[in-house]
């Protein structure tokens, strides 16, 4: 999180349409004229380059995320996912197991970036045993982009990360919240944040990376990207779970200290892609 400053630099406003929806990203602030004697801070060329790099990262990741992130429609609460592979006309999407756990008769549909919806089925994946992950397949003659896998092992505290998906609810005003199941891709959201914790002790189902991004119901299974637009994690846990400290019981049955718990509950949690790669080599 950033401290409030007396100066800021307008960086960019990027607005572009995606599948009938609009993503708006705004990073802005105020600064006194660096040329005047009263200026408290002089902006150096290096600062300007960093600002431009940040802007380009946002734009690049936003474009890539919109091209590979899908919405998974089921009998209950929809979730999100990301297209990771293609074999001829068959595409494979990875999401969270709890997104596809309760639908009867394997009745799933996948909403693609072009607004088309295809029937889908869960692929039996014994290698994911113990992880809150699942694969969903659909067939299409269309050419859809597949995400590039990154190296989650390169993530450090304060590394920039982005999460993209489809919230199930949208705030209309101070008194109204509306379901978005029929909204198509208009509700697509890209959030930015930082890695807040890489737990040395695994939580159940493979969760071990906490990050500051705001994710909500419907964003289980969303892809988490690094600043290159590469897939590094799959999100599945929201901030401040109702179970309290019990939600952070480690895989060995122990629980964090109160101080550690307070830090952990303020983060969203994801499964690093390294665990997926490892499971594929067992």
PDB file of C-alpha atoms in Angstrom:
ATOM      1  CA  UNK A   1       0.000   0.000   0.000  1.00  0.00           C
ATOM      2  CA  UNK A   2       1.254   3.517  -0.778  1.00  0.00           C
ATOM      3  CA  UNK A   3       1.607   6.325   1.744  1.00  0.00           C
ATOM      4  CA  UNK A   4      -0.221   9.539   0.933  1.00  0.00           C
ATOM      5  CA  UNK A   5       2.139  12.112  -0.578  1.00  0.00           C
ATOM      6  CA  UNK A   6       1.825  15.824  -1.158  1.00  0.00           C
ATOM      7  CA  UNK A   7       2.898  15.333  -4.736  1.00  0.00           C
ATOM      8  CA  UNK A   8       1.880  13.004  -7.485  1.00  0.00           C
ATOM      9  CA  UNK A   9       2.440  12.734 -11.215  1.00  0.00           C
ATOM     10  CA  UNK A  10      -0.354  12.189 -13.689  1.00  0.00           C
ATOM     11  CA  UNK A  11       0.668   8.986 -15.385  1.00  0.00           C
ATOM     12  CA  UNK A  12      -2.087   7.732 -17.620  1.00  0.00           C
ATOM     13  CA  UNK A  13      -5.687   6.992 -18.214  1.00  0.00           C
ATOM     14  CA  UNK A  14      -6.185   3.891 -20.310  1.00  0.00           C
ATOM     15  CA  UNK A  15      -9.683   3.192 -21.443  1.00  0.00           C
ATOM     16  CA  UNK A  16     -10.461   0.480 -23.908  1.00  0.00           C
ATOM     17  CA  UNK A  17     -13.402  -1.734 -24.795  1.00  0.00           C
ATOM     18  CA  UNK A  18     -13.267  -5.500 -24.296  1.00  0.00           C
ATOM     19  CA  UNK A  19     -16.112  -7.782 -25.316  1.00  0.00           C
ATOM     20  CA  UNK A  20     -18.777  -5.141 -24.840  1.00  0.00           C
ATOM     21  CA  UNK A  21     -17.275  -4.059 -21.527  1.00  0.00           C
ATOM     22  CA  UNK A  22     -14.919  -1.276 -20.630  1.00  0.00           C
ATOM     23  CA  UNK A  23     -11.805  -1.507 -18.487  1.00  0.00           C
ATOM     24  CA  UNK A  24     -10.687   1.719 -16.929  1.00  0.00           C
ATOM     25  CA  UNK A  25      -7.336   2.081 -15.290  1.00  0.00           C
ATOM     26  CA  UNK A  26      -6.352   5.324 -13.679  1.00  0.00           C
ATOM     27  CA  UNK A  27      -3.162   6.157 -11.851  1.00  0.00           C
ATOM     28  CA  UNK A  28      -2.975   9.826 -10.976  1.00  0.00           C
ATOM     29  CA  UNK A  29      -1.962  12.488  -8.435  1.00  0.00           C
ATOM     30  CA  UNK A  30      -0.654  16.008  -7.798  1.00  0.00           C
ATOM     31  CA  UNK A  31       2.783  17.578  -7.820  1.00  0.00           C
ATOM     32  CA  UNK A  32       4.059  21.102  -7.500  1.00  0.00           C
ATOM     33  CA  UNK A  33       6.005  22.444 -10.451  1.00  0.00           C
ATOM     34  CA  UNK A  34       9.515  20.944 -10.122  1.00  0.00           C
ATOM     35  CA  UNK A  35      11.011  23.981 -11.838  1.00  0.00           C
ATOM     36  CA  UNK A  36       9.934  26.498  -9.187  1.00  0.00           C
ATOM     37  CA  UNK A  37      12.024  27.175  -6.106  1.00  0.00           C
ATOM     38  CA  UNK A  38       9.149  26.160  -3.858  1.00  0.00           C
ATOM     39  CA  UNK A  39       9.095  22.641  -5.243  1.00  0.00           C
ATOM     40  CA  UNK A  40       9.894  20.161  -2.458  1.00  0.00           C
ATOM     41  CA  UNK A  41      10.898  17.382  -4.873  1.00  0.00           C
ATOM     42  CA  UNK A  42      12.566  17.272  -8.253  1.00  0.00           C
ATOM     43  CA  UNK A  43      11.420  14.451 -10.532  1.00  0.00           C
ATOM     44  CA  UNK A  44      14.372  12.720 -12.128  1.00  0.00           C
ATOM     45  CA  UNK A  45      14.492  10.961 -15.483  1.00  0.00           C
ATOM     46  CA  UNK A  46      14.656   7.623 -13.675  1.00  0.00           C
ATOM     47  CA  UNK A  47      11.341   8.333 -11.907  1.00  0.00           C
ATOM     48  CA  UNK A  48       9.730   9.173 -15.248  1.00  0.00           C
ATOM     49  CA  UNK A  49      10.985   5.922 -16.772  1.00  0.00           C
ATOM     50  CA  UNK A  50       9.608   3.939 -13.837  1.00  0.00           C
ATOM     51  CA  UNK A  51       6.239   5.652 -14.252  1.00  0.00           C
ATOM     52  CA  UNK A  52       6.152   4.859 -17.974  1.00  0.00           C
ATOM     53  CA  UNK A  53       7.131   1.248 -17.297  1.00  0.00           C
ATOM     54  CA  UNK A  54       4.316   0.918 -14.768  1.00  0.00           C
ATOM     55  CA  UNK A  55       1.847   2.310 -17.288  1.00  0.00           C
ATOM     56  CA  UNK A  56       2.995  -0.110 -19.991  1.00  0.00           C
ATOM     57  CA  UNK A  57       2.805  -3.051 -17.576  1.00  0.00           C
ATOM     58  CA  UNK A  58      -0.821  -2.208 -16.761  1.00  0.00           C
ATOM     59  CA  UNK A  59      -1.765  -1.905 -20.414  1.00  0.00           C
ATOM     60  CA  UNK A  60       0.080  -5.064 -21.436  1.00  0.00           C
ATOM     61  CA  UNK A  61      -1.323  -7.205 -18.641  1.00  0.00           C
ATOM     62  CA  UNK A  62      -4.842  -5.849 -19.152  1.00  0.00           C
ATOM     63  CA  UNK A  63      -4.796  -6.785 -22.825  1.00  0.00           C
ATOM     64  CA  UNK A  64      -3.365 -10.264 -22.207  1.00  0.00           C
ATOM     65  CA  UNK A  65      -5.688 -10.933 -19.276  1.00  0.00           C
ATOM     66  CA  UNK A  66      -8.796 -10.046 -21.266  1.00  0.00           C
ATOM     67  CA  UNK A  67      -7.735 -12.438 -24.040  1.00  0.00           C
ATOM     68  CA  UNK A  68      -7.287 -15.528 -21.833  1.00  0.00           C
ATOM     69  CA  UNK A  69      -9.650 -15.093 -18.851  1.00  0.00           C
ATOM     70  CA  UNK A  70     -13.009 -16.891 -19.083  1.00  0.00           C
ATOM     71  CA  UNK A  71     -16.145 -17.078 -16.989  1.00  0.00           C
ATOM     72  CA  UNK A  72     -17.373 -20.486 -15.912  1.00  0.00           C
ATOM     73  CA  UNK A  73     -21.154 -20.717 -15.705  1.00  0.00           C
ATOM     74  CA  UNK A  74     -22.752 -23.488 -13.660  1.00  0.00           C
ATOM     75  CA  UNK A  75     -25.925 -24.344 -11.733  1.00  0.00           C
ATOM     76  CA  UNK A  76     -24.808 -22.309  -8.744  1.00  0.00           C
ATOM     77  CA  UNK A  77     -22.469 -19.363  -8.351  1.00  0.00           C
ATOM     78  CA  UNK A  78     -20.308 -18.792 -11.445  1.00  0.00           C
ATOM     79  CA  UNK A  79     -16.531 -18.644 -11.194  1.00  0.00           C
ATOM     80  CA  UNK A  80     -13.603 -17.642 -13.359  1.00  0.00           C
ATOM     81  CA  UNK A  81     -10.751 -19.433 -15.090  1.00  0.00           C
ATOM     82  CA  UNK A  82      -7.964 -19.087 -17.615  1.00  0.00           C
ATOM     83  CA  UNK A  83      -7.268 -20.914 -20.889  1.00  0.00           C
ATOM     84  CA  UNK A  84      -3.955 -22.771 -20.554  1.00  0.00           C
ATOM     85  CA  UNK A  85      -3.836 -25.209 -23.480  1.00  0.00           C
ATOM     86  CA  UNK A  86      -5.205 -26.047 -26.912  1.00  0.00           C
ATOM     87  CA  UNK A  87      -5.209 -29.370 -28.744  1.00  0.00           C
ATOM     88  CA  UNK A  88      -6.775 -28.960 -32.176  1.00  0.00           C
ATOM     89  CA  UNK A  89     -10.334 -27.814 -31.356  1.00  0.00           C
ATOM     90  CA  UNK A  90     -10.195 -28.718 -27.660  1.00  0.00           C
ATOM     91  CA  UNK A  91      -9.281 -26.026 -25.154  1.00  0.00           C
ATOM     92  CA  UNK A  92      -8.343 -26.562 -21.521  1.00  0.00           C
ATOM     93  CA  UNK A  93      -9.213 -24.078 -18.782  1.00  0.00           C
ATOM     94  CA  UNK A  94      -7.849 -24.199 -15.241  1.00  0.00           C
ATOM     95  CA  UNK A  95      -9.978 -23.018 -12.323  1.00  0.00           C
ATOM     96  CA  UNK A  96     -10.584 -23.918  -8.675  1.00  0.00           C
ATOM     97  CA  UNK A  97     -12.050 -27.279  -7.762  1.00  0.00           C
ATOM     98  CA  UNK A  98     -14.678 -25.623  -5.563  1.00  0.00           C
ATOM     99  CA  UNK A  99     -15.977 -23.708  -8.612  1.00  0.00           C
ATOM    100  CA  UNK A 100     -16.996 -26.970 -10.311  1.00  0.00           C
ATOM    101  CA  UNK A 101     -17.663 -29.137  -7.267  1.00  0.00           C
ATOM    102  CA  UNK A 102     -21.427 -28.808  -6.842  1.00  0.00           C
ATOM    103  CA  UNK A 103     -22.916 -28.704 -10.336  1.00  0.00           C
ATOM    104  CA  UNK A 104     -24.993 -31.772 -11.209  1.00  0.00           C
ATOM    105  CA  UNK A 105     -24.575 -33.767 -14.423  1.00  0.00           C
ATOM    106  CA  UNK A 106     -21.415 -31.890 -15.319  1.00  0.00           C
ATOM    107  CA  UNK A 107     -23.421 -29.016 -16.791  1.00  0.00           C
ATOM    108  CA  UNK A 108     -20.952 -26.210 -17.330  1.00  0.00           C
ATOM    109  CA  UNK A 109     -20.642 -23.454 -19.876  1.00  0.00           C
ATOM    110  CA  UNK A 110     -17.667 -21.254 -20.624  1.00  0.00           C
ATOM    111  CA  UNK A 111     -17.948 -17.596 -21.658  1.00  0.00           C
ATOM    112  CA  UNK A 112     -15.098 -16.651 -23.996  1.00  0.00           C
ATOM    113  CA  UNK A 113     -13.494 -13.253 -24.731  1.00  0.00           C
ATOM    114  CA  UNK A 114     -15.530 -12.816 -27.914  1.00  0.00           C
ATOM    115  CA  UNK A 115     -18.785 -13.284 -25.988  1.00  0.00           C
ATOM    116  CA  UNK A 116     -19.464 -16.798 -27.294  1.00  0.00           C
ATOM    117  CA  UNK A 117     -20.567 -19.489 -24.820  1.00  0.00           C
ATOM    118  CA  UNK A 118     -19.611 -23.155 -25.178  1.00  0.00           C
ATOM    119  CA  UNK A 119     -20.689 -26.243 -23.220  1.00  0.00           C
ATOM    120  CA  UNK A 120     -17.852 -27.656 -21.128  1.00  0.00           C
ATOM    121  CA  UNK A 121     -16.988 -30.630 -18.966  1.00  0.00           C
ATOM    122  CA  UNK A 122     -14.603 -31.251 -16.098  1.00  0.00           C
ATOM    123  CA  UNK A 123     -11.518 -33.248 -16.986  1.00  0.00           C
ATOM    124  CA  UNK A 124     -10.551 -35.901 -14.454  1.00  0.00           C
ATOM    125  CA  UNK A 125      -7.115 -34.907 -13.176  1.00  0.00           C
ATOM    126  CA  UNK A 126      -5.731 -37.211 -10.457  1.00  0.00           C
ATOM    127  CA  UNK A 127      -2.421 -35.298 -10.497  1.00  0.00           C
ATOM    128  CA  UNK A 128      -4.197 -32.345  -8.893  1.00  0.00           C
ATOM    129  CA  UNK A 129      -5.125 -34.411  -5.832  1.00  0.00           C
ATOM    130  CA  UNK A 130      -4.839 -32.302  -2.713  1.00  0.00           C
ATOM    131  CA  UNK A 131      -4.971 -29.022  -4.636  1.00  0.00           C
ATOM    132  CA  UNK A 132      -8.020 -26.791  -5.003  1.00  0.00           C
ATOM    133  CA  UNK A 133      -7.671 -26.967  -8.781  1.00  0.00           C
ATOM    134  CA  UNK A 134      -9.637 -28.437 -11.669  1.00  0.00           C
ATOM    135  CA  UNK A 135      -9.463 -28.554 -15.447  1.00  0.00           C
ATOM    136  CA  UNK A 136     -12.450 -27.777 -17.667  1.00  0.00           C
ATOM    137  CA  UNK A 137     -12.524 -28.554 -21.401  1.00  0.00           C
ATOM    138  CA  UNK A 138     -14.573 -27.099 -24.230  1.00  0.00           C
ATOM    139  CA  UNK A 139     -14.451 -27.420 -28.000  1.00  0.00           C
ATOM    140  CA  UNK A 140     -14.478 -24.619 -30.536  1.00  0.00           C
ATOM    141  CA  UNK A 141     -13.287 -24.112 -34.113  1.00  0.00           C
ATOM    142  CA  UNK A 142     -12.363 -20.524 -33.220  1.00  0.00           C
ATOM    143  CA  UNK A 143      -8.825 -19.429 -32.467  1.00  0.00           C
ATOM    144  CA  UNK A 144      -8.505 -18.355 -28.818  1.00  0.00           C
ATOM    145  CA  UNK A 145      -5.365 -17.222 -27.072  1.00  0.00           C
ATOM    146  CA  UNK A 146      -3.668 -19.433 -24.492  1.00  0.00           C
ATOM    147  CA  UNK A 147      -1.917 -17.967 -21.452  1.00  0.00           C
ATOM    148  CA  UNK A 148       1.843 -18.209 -21.027  1.00  0.00           C
ATOM    149  CA  UNK A 149       2.980 -19.865 -17.799  1.00  0.00           C
ATOM    150  CA  UNK A 150       5.366 -17.832 -15.667  1.00  0.00           C
ATOM    151  CA  UNK A 151       7.719 -18.718 -12.811  1.00  0.00           C
ATOM    152  CA  UNK A 152       5.958 -18.213  -9.483  1.00  0.00           C
ATOM    153  CA  UNK A 153       9.247 -18.990  -7.769  1.00  0.00           C
ATOM    154  CA  UNK A 154      10.502 -15.580  -8.904  1.00  0.00           C
ATOM    155  CA  UNK A 155       7.817 -13.744  -6.930  1.00  0.00           C
ATOM    156  CA  UNK A 156       9.086 -11.829  -3.919  1.00  0.00           C
ATOM    157  CA  UNK A 157       7.432  -9.678  -1.268  1.00  0.00           C
ATOM    158  CA  UNK A 158       6.120  -6.511  -2.965  1.00  0.00           C
ATOM    159  CA  UNK A 159       6.270  -8.054  -6.461  1.00  0.00           C
ATOM    160  CA  UNK A 160       3.521  -6.578  -8.627  1.00  0.00           C
ATOM    161  CA  UNK A 161       0.673  -8.956  -9.451  1.00  0.00           C
ATOM    162  CA  UNK A 162      -2.623  -8.630 -11.326  1.00  0.00           C
ATOM    163  CA  UNK A 163      -5.809 -10.667 -10.944  1.00  0.00           C
ATOM    164  CA  UNK A 164      -8.548 -10.770 -13.590  1.00  0.00           C
ATOM    165  CA  UNK A 165     -12.024 -12.232 -13.375  1.00  0.00           C
ATOM    166  CA  UNK A 166     -15.780 -11.816 -13.114  1.00  0.00           C
ATOM    167  CA  UNK A 167     -17.385 -10.718  -9.815  1.00  0.00           C
ATOM    168  CA  UNK A 168     -20.816 -12.228  -9.215  1.00  0.00           C
ATOM    169  CA  UNK A 169     -22.152  -9.009  -7.715  1.00  0.00           C
ATOM    170  CA  UNK A 170     -21.844  -5.364  -8.704  1.00  0.00           C
ATOM    171  CA  UNK A 171     -22.616  -2.371  -6.494  1.00  0.00           C
ATOM    172  CA  UNK A 172     -25.175  -0.164  -8.247  1.00  0.00           C
ATOM    173  CA  UNK A 173     -25.331   2.557  -5.616  1.00  0.00           C
ATOM    174  CA  UNK A 174     -25.043   2.926  -1.841  1.00  0.00           C
ATOM    175  CA  UNK A 175     -28.149   0.790  -1.299  1.00  0.00           C
ATOM    176  CA  UNK A 176     -28.283  -1.650  -4.208  1.00  0.00           C
ATOM    177  CA  UNK A 177     -26.182  -4.640  -5.227  1.00  0.00           C
ATOM    178  CA  UNK A 178     -27.041  -6.571  -8.384  1.00  0.00           C
ATOM    179  CA  UNK A 179     -26.127 -10.064  -9.555  1.00  0.00           C
ATOM    180  CA  UNK A 180     -24.016 -10.091 -12.719  1.00  0.00           C
ATOM    181  CA  UNK A 181     -24.734 -13.593 -14.006  1.00  0.00           C
ATOM    182  CA  UNK A 182     -26.537 -12.190 -17.063  1.00  0.00           C
ATOM    183  CA  UNK A 183     -24.083  -9.361 -17.652  1.00  0.00           C
ATOM    184  CA  UNK A 184     -21.781 -11.335 -19.917  1.00  0.00           C
ATOM    185  CA  UNK A 185     -18.278  -9.854 -20.028  1.00  0.00           C
ATOM    186  CA  UNK A 186     -19.336  -6.357 -18.992  1.00  0.00           C
ATOM    187  CA  UNK A 187     -18.378  -7.147 -15.414  1.00  0.00           C
ATOM    188  CA  UNK A 188     -14.809  -8.184 -16.283  1.00  0.00           C
ATOM    189  CA  UNK A 189     -12.395  -6.746 -13.736  1.00  0.00           C
ATOM    190  CA  UNK A 190      -8.614  -6.402 -13.580  1.00  0.00           C
ATOM    191  CA  UNK A 191      -7.116  -5.638 -10.169  1.00  0.00           C
ATOM    192  CA  UNK A 192      -3.536  -4.728  -9.323  1.00  0.00           C
ATOM    193  CA  UNK A 193      -1.604  -5.247  -6.106  1.00  0.00           C
ATOM    194  CA  UNK A 194       1.507  -6.643  -4.489  1.00  0.00           C
ATOM    195  CA  UNK A 195       2.645  -9.944  -3.043  1.00  0.00           C
ATOM    196  CA  UNK A 196       2.103  -9.619   0.696  1.00  0.00           C
ATOM    197  CA  UNK A 197       3.134 -13.017   2.031  1.00  0.00           C
ATOM    198  CA  UNK A 198       4.744 -16.222   0.806  1.00  0.00           C
ATOM    199  CA  UNK A 199       3.936 -18.642   3.592  1.00  0.00           C
ATOM    200  CA  UNK A 200       6.706 -21.111   4.516  1.00  0.00           C
ATOM    201  CA  UNK A 201       3.948 -23.413   5.774  1.00  0.00           C
ATOM    202  CA  UNK A 202       1.327 -24.485   3.264  1.00  0.00           C
ATOM    203  CA  UNK A 203      -2.317 -23.925   3.921  1.00  0.00           C
ATOM    204  CA  UNK A 204      -4.592 -26.820   2.876  1.00  0.00           C
ATOM    205  CA  UNK A 205      -5.269 -27.387  -0.843  1.00  0.00           C
ATOM    206  CA  UNK A 206      -2.028 -25.810  -2.008  1.00  0.00           C
ATOM    207  CA  UNK A 207      -2.566 -22.193  -0.938  1.00  0.00           C
ATOM    208  CA  UNK A 208       0.663 -20.462   0.025  1.00  0.00           C
ATOM    209  CA  UNK A 209       0.793 -17.003  -1.591  1.00  0.00           C
ATOM    210  CA  UNK A 210      -1.033 -14.023  -0.125  1.00  0.00           C
ATOM    211  CA  UNK A 211      -1.451 -10.812  -2.087  1.00  0.00           C
ATOM    212  CA  UNK A 212      -3.137  -7.439  -1.656  1.00  0.00           C
ATOM    213  CA  UNK A 213      -5.465  -7.439  -4.696  1.00  0.00           C
ATOM    214  CA  UNK A 214      -9.171  -7.013  -4.067  1.00  0.00           C
ATOM    215  CA  UNK A 215     -11.047 -10.097  -5.276  1.00  0.00           C
ATOM    216  CA  UNK A 216     -14.687 -10.934  -4.613  1.00  0.00           C
ATOM    217  CA  UNK A 217     -17.228 -13.727  -4.979  1.00  0.00           C
ATOM    218  CA  UNK A 218     -17.110 -15.059  -8.541  1.00  0.00           C
ATOM    219  CA  UNK A 219     -13.372 -14.515  -8.802  1.00  0.00           C
ATOM    220  CA  UNK A 220     -12.449 -17.956  -7.498  1.00  0.00           C
ATOM    221  CA  UNK A 221     -10.284 -19.571 -10.153  1.00  0.00           C
ATOM    222  CA  UNK A 222      -9.102 -16.250 -11.559  1.00  0.00           C
ATOM    223  CA  UNK A 223      -5.615 -16.078 -13.032  1.00  0.00           C
ATOM    224  CA  UNK A 224      -2.975 -14.077 -11.201  1.00  0.00           C
ATOM    225  CA  UNK A 225      -0.373 -12.559 -13.542  1.00  0.00           C
ATOM    226  CA  UNK A 226       3.085 -11.111 -13.074  1.00  0.00           C
ATOM    227  CA  UNK A 227       3.991  -7.790 -14.718  1.00  0.00           C
ATOM    228  CA  UNK A 228       4.785  -9.616 -17.973  1.00  0.00           C
ATOM    229  CA  UNK A 229       1.262 -10.980 -18.251  1.00  0.00           C
ATOM    230  CA  UNK A 230       2.383 -14.526 -17.423  1.00  0.00           C
ATOM    231  CA  UNK A 231       0.255 -16.807 -15.259  1.00  0.00           C
ATOM    232  CA  UNK A 232       1.879 -17.260 -11.837  1.00  0.00           C
ATOM    233  CA  UNK A 233      -1.014 -18.243  -9.512  1.00  0.00           C
ATOM    234  CA  UNK A 234      -4.665 -19.266  -9.338  1.00  0.00           C
ATOM    235  CA  UNK A 235      -6.748 -17.326  -6.813  1.00  0.00           C
ATOM    236  CA  UNK A 236      -9.262 -19.074  -4.604  1.00  0.00           C
ATOM    237  CA  UNK A 237      -9.491 -17.417  -1.189  1.00  0.00           C
ATOM    238  CA  UNK A 238     -10.887 -14.006  -0.306  1.00  0.00           C
ATOM    239  CA  UNK A 239      -9.780 -11.584   2.381  1.00  0.00           C
ATOM    240  CA  UNK A 240     -11.221 -11.778   5.904  1.00  0.00           C
ATOM    241  CA  UNK A 241     -12.872 -15.230   5.725  1.00  0.00           C
ATOM    242  CA  UNK A 242     -15.836 -15.803   8.027  1.00  0.00           C
ATOM    243  CA  UNK A 243     -14.074 -18.828   9.578  1.00  0.00           C
ATOM    244  CA  UNK A 244     -11.555 -16.497  11.201  1.00  0.00           C
ATOM    245  CA  UNK A 245      -8.257 -18.025  12.272  1.00  0.00           C
ATOM    246  CA  UNK A 246      -9.544 -21.531  11.508  1.00  0.00           C
ATOM    247  CA  UNK A 247      -9.350 -20.684   7.802  1.00  0.00           C
ATOM    248  CA  UNK A 248      -5.588 -20.387   8.210  1.00  0.00           C
ATOM    249  CA  UNK A 249      -4.932 -23.724   9.858  1.00  0.00           C
ATOM    250  CA  UNK A 250      -1.765 -25.010   8.212  1.00  0.00           C
ATOM    251  CA  UNK A 251      -1.554 -28.359   6.455  1.00  0.00           C
ATOM    252  CA  UNK A 252       0.204 -29.860   9.496  1.00  0.00           C
ATOM    253  CA  UNK A 253      -2.690 -28.856  11.767  1.00  0.00           C
ATOM    254  CA  UNK A 254      -1.014 -25.916  13.492  1.00  0.00           C
ATOM    255  CA  UNK A 255      -2.333 -22.358  13.460  1.00  0.00           C
ATOM    256  CA  UNK A 256      -0.527 -19.047  13.064  1.00  0.00           C
ATOM    257  CA  UNK A 257       0.051 -16.648  15.934  1.00  0.00           C
ATOM    258  CA  UNK A 258      -2.558 -13.918  16.384  1.00  0.00           C
ATOM    259  CA  UNK A 259      -0.147 -11.366  14.932  1.00  0.00           C
ATOM    260  CA  UNK A 260       0.534 -13.515  11.872  1.00  0.00           C
ATOM    261  CA  UNK A 261      -3.154 -14.316  11.460  1.00  0.00           C
ATOM    262  CA  UNK A 262      -4.044 -10.615  11.402  1.00  0.00           C
ATOM    263  CA  UNK A 263      -1.561 -10.130   8.578  1.00  0.00           C
ATOM    264  CA  UNK A 264      -2.787 -13.195   6.673  1.00  0.00           C
ATOM    265  CA  UNK A 265      -6.510 -12.425   6.872  1.00  0.00           C
ATOM    266  CA  UNK A 266      -5.954  -9.037   5.226  1.00  0.00           C
ATOM    267  CA  UNK A 267      -4.716 -10.780   2.052  1.00  0.00           C
ATOM    268  CA  UNK A 268      -6.293 -12.737  -0.801  1.00  0.00           C
ATOM    269  CA  UNK A 269      -4.713 -16.182  -1.250  1.00  0.00           C
ATOM    270  CA  UNK A 270      -3.668 -18.126  -4.316  1.00  0.00           C
ATOM    271  CA  UNK A 271      -2.032 -21.379  -5.410  1.00  0.00           C
ATOM    272  CA  UNK A 272       1.345 -20.776  -7.100  1.00  0.00           C
ATOM    273  CA  UNK A 273       1.732 -22.174 -10.602  1.00  0.00           C
ATOM    274  CA  UNK A 274       4.862 -23.995  -9.428  1.00  0.00           C
ATOM    275  CA  UNK A 275       2.621 -26.434  -7.554  1.00  0.00           C
ATOM    276  CA  UNK A 276       0.726 -27.139 -10.780  1.00  0.00           C
ATOM    277  CA  UNK A 277       3.934 -27.761 -12.693  1.00  0.00           C
ATOM    278  CA  UNK A 278       5.169 -30.018  -9.910  1.00  0.00           C
ATOM    279  CA  UNK A 279       1.955 -32.048  -9.908  1.00  0.00           C
ATOM    280  CA  UNK A 280       2.279 -32.581 -13.660  1.00  0.00           C
ATOM    281  CA  UNK A 281       5.684 -34.225 -13.171  1.00  0.00           C
ATOM    282  CA  UNK A 282       4.678 -36.715 -10.478  1.00  0.00           C
TER     283      UNK A 282
END
